[in-house]
Amino acid sequence: MGFKCGIIGLPNVGKSTLFNALTDANIAAQNFPFCTIEPNTSLVPVPDTRLTALANIVQPQRICPTTVEIVDIAGLVKGAANGEGLGNQFLSHIRETDALLHVVRCFSDDNITHVHTRIDPVADVEIIHTELLLADLDTCQRAIATLTKKAKALDDAADTLALLSTVYRQLEHGQWVNQLALTPNQQALLAPYHLLTQKPLLYVANIDHLDTTYLQSLQDYAAQQGTTVLPICASIETELLALDQASQQAFLQDLGETEPALHRLIRAGYALLGLRTYFTAGIKEVRAWTIPEGALAPDAAGVIHSDFARGFIRAEVIAYQDFIQHQGRTGAKEAGKLRIEGKDYPVQDGDIMHFRFNVS
């Protein structure tokens, strides 16, 4: 799997409409708060034209893209961290996601009620931010109280307690945990607490493609935070679903776009999380695998199966362009483009890999 992301935002900003457009799930999307009660989840294949190119050469029995899991939860409201609008329940649904997609209303429509009766993207964002901060403060406070009793007896408890105290001060000042320069070890210590503000965040501006009046204020706000804004018109993406592929391309060209929003969103998510893709290519299947940037060969092998990592011997590697240029493994090998790499090899995006391993 590529990654798991949670869609958050106020009610009636277009979260479920966007979810439908991205996943073709056809869930309820109506003009009243809390239309979505239980979280909606969908696995979406990651579009990658390289898979098709590889398959055209290898002619496998099947093609297996990697996937992204998207979770749509009900709209959060002011007071969600204290249980308003079933907020605690909804917040729990996104604690185990890898990243947050914050959908922000940047369009005006008299037929769609705004819960605060005015369109103000920055104010909307700050409401959600406050609720996530309050939820994390509560999590930290509870954890600190528990660990204080154990810290004298357990060294690792003392380390975690000190870190949580730092995190608590960060949250008290209205700053997200992901703005702290945490070491990998510190990130591991915090992992069991699933802090919401530790997650990477991407703003999805739900716009009117004819009127981007409200977009600039969100972009300015995001720039101050060092965060990305991805403008998407959810209503247009919904219209695209009703068209065949040829008509979709024509429609997109008329709009000055080259691809659906899903493709742009997934690429932005990969960039946000620092993810890369490598491939395995054989007669049975051509498959994409997702790894963190900088992953070494044994770690990449472990994505397939833990035995591959445990018994790793070497990796046979062909760069994507070399595989395409020389029409497959045999041609690339004859051209001297097949390399043997060891445990210290950092896997590159697009590598075609074959692992040798031995488990006694």
Coordinates of C-alpha atoms in Angstrom, one line a residue:
M1 CA 0.0 0.0 0.0
G2 CA 1.1 3.6 -0.7
F3 CA -0.3 5.5 2.2
K4 CA -3.4 6.1 4.2
C5 CA -4.9 9.6 4.4
G6 CA -7.8 11.0 6.3
I7 CA -10.1 13.7 4.8
I8 CA -11.0 16.3 7.4
G9 CA -12.8 19.7 7.4
L10 CA -15.9 21.5 8.5
P11 CA -19.3 20.2 7.5
N12 CA -20.6 21.1 4.0
V13 CA -17.2 22.0 2.6
G14 CA -17.3 19.1 0.0
K15 CA -15.4 16.3 1.7
S16 CA -17.8 13.5 0.7
T17 CA -18.3 15.0 -2.8
L18 CA -14.5 15.0 -3.2
F19 CA -14.3 11.5 -1.8
N20 CA -16.8 10.3 -4.3
A21 CA -14.9 12.1 -7.1
L22 CA -11.6 10.6 -6.1
T23 CA -12.8 7.1 -5.4
D24 CA -16.0 6.7 -7.5
A25 CA -17.6 5.4 -4.3
N26 CA -21.0 7.0 -4.7
I27 CA -21.5 7.6 -0.9
A28 CA -24.1 10.0 0.5
A29 CA -23.2 13.7 0.0
Q30 CA -26.0 16.0 1.1
N31 CA -26.4 19.6 2.2
F32 CA -26.6 19.1 6.0
P33 CA -24.0 18.6 8.7
F34 CA -23.0 15.1 9.8
C35 CA -24.4 13.5 6.6
T36 CA -21.3 11.2 7.0
I37 CA -21.6 9.5 10.4
E38 CA -19.5 6.3 10.0
P39 CA -16.1 6.8 8.2
N40 CA -16.1 5.9 4.5
T41 CA -12.9 4.1 3.4
S42 CA -11.8 3.3 -0.1
L43 CA -8.6 1.7 -1.6
V44 CA -7.6 3.7 -4.7
P45 CA -5.1 2.3 -7.3
V46 CA -2.2 4.7 -7.7
P47 CA -2.1 5.8 -11.4
D48 CA 1.4 5.3 -12.8
T49 CA 2.0 5.2 -16.6
R50 CA 5.3 3.4 -16.0
L51 CA 3.4 0.2 -15.1
T52 CA 1.7 0.2 -18.5
A53 CA 5.0 0.8 -20.3
L54 CA 6.7 -2.1 -18.3
A55 CA 3.7 -4.4 -19.0
N56 CA 3.9 -3.7 -22.7
I57 CA 7.4 -5.1 -22.7
V58 CA 7.0 -8.0 -20.2
Q59 CA 3.4 -9.0 -21.2
P60 CA 2.6 -10.3 -17.6
Q61 CA -0.5 -12.2 -16.6
R62 CA -1.6 -9.2 -14.4
I63 CA -0.7 -5.7 -13.5
C64 CA -0.7 -4.7 -9.8
P65 CA -0.5 -1.0 -8.9
T66 CA 0.1 0.1 -5.4
T67 CA -2.9 1.7 -3.6
V68 CA -3.8 4.7 -1.4
E69 CA -6.4 4.2 1.3
I70 CA -8.6 7.3 1.7
V71 CA -10.8 7.7 4.8
D72 CA -13.6 10.3 4.8
I73 CA -14.9 11.3 8.3
A74 CA -17.8 13.5 9.3
G75 CA -17.3 17.2 9.4
L76 CA -15.6 18.5 12.6
V77 CA -17.1 21.5 14.4
K78 CA -16.0 23.9 17.0
G79 CA -15.8 22.0 20.3
A80 CA -15.1 18.7 18.6
A81 CA -12.3 17.9 21.0
N82 CA -14.8 18.2 23.8
G83 CA -17.3 15.9 22.1
E84 CA -19.4 18.5 20.2
G85 CA -20.9 16.9 17.1
L86 CA -19.6 13.5 18.1
G87 CA -16.2 15.0 17.6
N88 CA -14.2 12.6 19.8
Q89 CA -15.6 9.7 17.9
F90 CA -14.7 11.3 14.5
L91 CA -11.2 12.3 15.6
S92 CA -10.5 8.7 16.6
H93 CA -11.1 7.6 13.0
I94 CA -8.1 9.5 11.7
R95 CA -5.6 8.8 14.4
E96 CA -4.0 5.9 12.4
T97 CA -3.7 7.7 9.1
D98 CA -0.4 8.7 7.6
A99 CA -1.4 12.2 6.4
L100 CA -4.3 14.6 6.6
L101 CA -6.1 16.1 3.7
H102 CA -7.8 19.2 5.0
V103 CA -10.7 20.2 2.6
V104 CA -11.4 23.9 2.8
R105 CA -14.4 25.6 1.2
C106 CA -13.2 28.2 -1.3
F107 CA -16.4 28.7 -3.2
S108 CA -19.7 30.5 -2.8
D109 CA -23.0 28.8 -3.3
D110 CA -26.3 30.0 -1.8
N111 CA -27.7 26.5 -2.2
I112 CA -25.0 25.0 0.1
T113 CA -25.2 26.1 3.7
H114 CA -22.1 27.1 5.5
V115 CA -22.1 26.2 9.1
H116 CA -20.9 29.7 10.1
T117 CA -22.9 31.5 7.5
R118 CA -19.9 33.1 5.8
I119 CA -17.1 32.0 3.5
D120 CA -13.7 32.5 5.2
P121 CA -11.2 29.8 4.4
V122 CA -8.6 30.9 7.0
A123 CA -11.1 31.1 9.8
D124 CA -12.4 27.7 8.9
V125 CA -8.9 26.2 8.9
E126 CA -8.2 27.7 12.3
I127 CA -11.3 26.1 13.8
I128 CA -10.1 22.7 12.7
H129 CA -6.5 23.4 13.9
T130 CA -7.8 24.4 17.3
E131 CA -9.7 21.2 17.7
L132 CA -6.8 19.0 16.6
L133 CA -4.5 20.9 19.0
L134 CA -7.0 20.5 21.9
A135 CA -7.3 16.8 21.2
D136 CA -3.6 16.3 21.2
L137 CA -3.2 18.3 24.4
D138 CA -5.7 16.0 26.1
T139 CA -3.8 12.9 24.8
C140 CA -0.5 14.3 26.1
Q141 CA -2.0 15.3 29.5
R142 CA -3.3 11.8 30.0
A143 CA 0.0 10.2 28.9
I144 CA 2.1 12.4 31.1
A145 CA -0.1 11.6 34.1
T146 CA 0.4 7.9 33.5
L147 CA 4.1 8.0 32.8
T148 CA 4.9 10.2 35.8
K149 CA 4.0 7.2 38.0
K150 CA 6.4 5.0 36.0
A151 CA 9.3 7.3 35.2
K152 CA 11.3 6.6 38.4
A153 CA 11.4 2.9 37.7
L154 CA 11.8 2.8 33.9
D155 CA 14.4 4.7 31.9
D156 CA 12.4 4.6 28.7
A157 CA 9.4 6.0 30.5
A158 CA 11.5 8.9 31.7
D159 CA 12.7 9.6 28.1
T160 CA 9.1 9.5 26.8
L161 CA 7.9 11.7 29.6
A162 CA 10.5 14.3 28.9
L163 CA 9.6 14.3 25.2
L164 CA 5.8 14.5 25.9
S165 CA 6.5 17.5 28.1
T166 CA 8.2 19.2 25.2
V167 CA 5.4 18.3 22.9
Y168 CA 2.8 19.6 25.4
R169 CA 4.6 23.0 25.6
Q170 CA 4.6 23.1 21.8
L171 CA 0.8 22.5 21.7
E172 CA 0.2 25.0 24.4
H173 CA 1.8 27.7 22.2
G174 CA -0.6 26.7 19.3
Q175 CA 2.2 25.0 17.3
W176 CA 1.8 21.6 15.6
V177 CA 4.0 18.7 16.7
N178 CA 5.2 18.2 13.1
Q179 CA 7.0 21.5 13.4
L180 CA 9.4 20.1 15.9
A181 CA 12.7 18.7 14.7
L182 CA 12.2 15.2 16.0
T183 CA 14.8 12.4 15.6
P184 CA 13.7 9.0 14.3
N185 CA 13.9 7.7 17.9
Q186 CA 11.7 10.5 19.2
Q187 CA 9.2 9.8 16.4
A188 CA 9.1 6.2 17.4
L189 CA 8.5 7.1 21.1
L190 CA 5.5 9.3 20.1
A191 CA 4.1 6.8 17.6
P192 CA 1.9 4.9 20.1
Y193 CA 0.0 8.1 20.9
H194 CA -1.1 8.8 17.3
L195 CA -0.9 12.6 17.7
L196 CA -3.0 14.3 15.1
T197 CA -0.8 17.4 14.8
Q198 CA 2.3 15.2 14.2
K199 CA 0.8 14.1 10.8
P200 CA 1.8 15.8 7.6
L201 CA -1.0 18.1 6.3
L202 CA -2.1 19.0 2.8
Y203 CA -4.8 21.6 2.1
V204 CA -7.3 20.8 -0.6
A205 CA -9.1 23.9 -1.7
N206 CA -12.5 23.1 -3.0
I207 CA -12.9 25.9 -5.6
D208 CA -15.3 27.2 -8.1
H209 CA -13.3 26.9 -11.3
L210 CA -14.8 30.2 -12.6
D211 CA -14.2 32.1 -9.4
T212 CA -11.1 31.7 -7.3
T213 CA -11.8 34.7 -5.0
Y214 CA -11.3 32.8 -1.8
L215 CA -8.3 30.8 -2.9
Q216 CA -5.6 33.4 -2.4
S217 CA -6.2 33.9 1.3
L218 CA -5.8 30.2 1.9
Q219 CA -2.6 30.1 -0.2
D220 CA -1.1 33.0 1.7
Y221 CA -2.0 31.4 5.0
A222 CA -0.5 28.0 3.9
A223 CA 2.7 29.7 2.7
Q224 CA 3.3 31.1 6.2
Q225 CA 3.1 27.6 7.5
G226 CA 5.2 26.0 4.8
T227 CA 2.2 23.9 3.7
T228 CA 0.9 23.1 0.2
V229 CA -2.5 24.0 -1.2
L230 CA -4.0 21.8 -3.9
P231 CA -6.9 23.5 -5.7
I232 CA -9.6 21.1 -6.8
C233 CA -13.1 21.7 -8.1
A234 CA -15.0 18.7 -6.6
S235 CA -18.1 19.4 -8.7
I236 CA -16.1 19.2 -12.0
E237 CA -14.4 16.0 -10.8
T238 CA -17.9 14.6 -10.2
E239 CA -18.9 15.5 -13.7
L240 CA -15.8 13.6 -15.1
L241 CA -17.1 10.4 -13.5
A242 CA -20.0 10.3 -15.9
L243 CA -17.8 10.5 -19.0
D244 CA -15.9 7.8 -20.9
Q245 CA -12.1 8.1 -21.1
A246 CA -12.1 10.0 -24.4
S247 CA -14.7 12.5 -23.3
Q248 CA -12.8 12.9 -20.0
Q249 CA -9.6 13.9 -21.9
A250 CA -11.5 16.3 -24.1
F251 CA -13.2 17.9 -21.0
L252 CA -9.9 18.2 -19.2
Q253 CA -8.3 19.9 -22.2
D254 CA -11.1 22.4 -22.4
L255 CA -10.4 23.2 -18.7
G256 CA -6.7 23.5 -19.4
E257 CA -5.9 20.4 -17.3
T258 CA -4.0 17.3 -18.4
E259 CA -5.1 14.8 -15.7
P260 CA -7.9 14.3 -13.1
A261 CA -7.5 15.6 -9.6
L262 CA -6.8 12.2 -8.2
H263 CA -3.5 12.0 -10.0
R264 CA -2.4 15.4 -8.7
L265 CA -3.5 14.6 -5.2
I266 CA -1.6 11.3 -5.1
R267 CA 1.5 12.9 -6.4
A268 CA 1.2 15.6 -3.8
G269 CA 0.7 13.0 -1.1
Y270 CA 3.8 11.1 -2.1
A271 CA 5.8 14.3 -2.0
L272 CA 4.4 15.2 1.4
L273 CA 5.3 11.9 2.9
G274 CA 8.6 11.5 1.0
L275 CA 7.5 8.3 -0.8
R276 CA 9.0 6.6 -3.8
T277 CA 8.0 3.7 -6.1
Y278 CA 10.0 0.7 -7.3
F279 CA 8.8 -2.2 -9.5
T280 CA 9.1 -5.9 -9.9
A281 CA 8.6 -7.2 -13.4
G282 CA 8.1 -10.9 -14.3
I283 CA 5.8 -13.0 -16.5
K284 CA 3.4 -13.5 -13.6
E285 CA 3.0 -9.9 -12.7
V286 CA 4.3 -6.4 -13.0
R287 CA 3.8 -4.7 -9.6
A288 CA 4.5 -1.3 -8.0
W289 CA 5.8 -1.1 -4.5
T290 CA 5.9 2.0 -2.2
I291 CA 8.9 2.8 0.0
P292 CA 10.2 5.8 1.9
E293 CA 12.7 8.0 0.2
G294 CA 16.2 6.8 1.0
A295 CA 15.1 3.2 1.8
L296 CA 17.9 0.7 1.4
A297 CA 17.6 -2.5 -0.6
P298 CA 16.8 -4.8 2.3
D299 CA 14.1 -2.5 3.5
A300 CA 12.6 -2.4 0.0
A301 CA 12.8 -6.2 -0.1
G302 CA 10.9 -6.3 3.2
V303 CA 8.0 -4.5 1.7
I304 CA 7.4 -7.7 -0.4
H305 CA 7.9 -10.1 2.5
S306 CA 9.9 -10.0 5.8
D307 CA 11.9 -13.1 4.7
F308 CA 13.2 -11.1 1.8
A309 CA 14.7 -8.6 4.2
R310 CA 15.8 -11.1 6.8
G311 CA 17.7 -13.3 4.3
F312 CA 18.8 -10.6 1.9
I313 CA 21.8 -11.4 -0.2
R314 CA 21.8 -8.9 -3.1
A315 CA 19.5 -7.0 -5.4
E316 CA 19.6 -7.1 -9.2
V317 CA 18.7 -3.6 -10.3
I318 CA 17.8 -1.9 -13.7
A319 CA 16.9 1.7 -13.9
Y320 CA 13.5 2.3 -15.4
Q321 CA 14.7 4.2 -18.5
D322 CA 17.3 1.5 -19.2
F323 CA 14.6 -1.2 -18.9
I324 CA 12.4 0.7 -21.4
Q325 CA 15.3 1.6 -23.8
H326 CA 16.6 -1.9 -24.0
Q327 CA 13.2 -3.6 -24.1
G328 CA 13.4 -5.6 -20.9
R329 CA 15.7 -7.4 -18.6
T330 CA 17.6 -9.4 -21.2
G331 CA 18.3 -6.4 -23.4
A332 CA 19.3 -4.3 -20.4
K333 CA 21.7 -7.1 -19.1
E334 CA 23.3 -7.4 -22.6
A335 CA 23.8 -3.7 -22.6
G336 CA 25.5 -3.8 -19.2
K337 CA 22.7 -1.9 -17.5
L338 CA 21.8 -4.6 -14.9
R339 CA 23.6 -3.9 -11.7
I340 CA 24.3 -6.0 -8.6
E341 CA 23.7 -4.0 -5.4
G342 CA 24.2 -4.8 -1.8
K343 CA 22.7 -3.9 1.6
D344 CA 23.8 -0.3 1.4
Y345 CA 22.1 0.5 -1.9
P346 CA 19.5 3.4 -1.6
V347 CA 16.7 2.4 -3.9
Q348 CA 15.9 4.9 -6.6
D349 CA 12.4 5.9 -7.8
G350 CA 11.5 3.7 -10.8
D351 CA 14.1 1.0 -10.2
I352 CA 13.1 -2.5 -11.5
M353 CA 14.4 -4.9 -8.9
H354 CA 14.9 -8.6 -8.4
F355 CA 16.0 -9.8 -4.9
R356 CA 18.2 -12.8 -4.1
F357 CA 17.7 -14.1 -0.5
N358 CA 18.2 -17.1 1.6
V359 CA 16.3 -18.0 4.8
S360 CA 17.6 -21.1 6.7

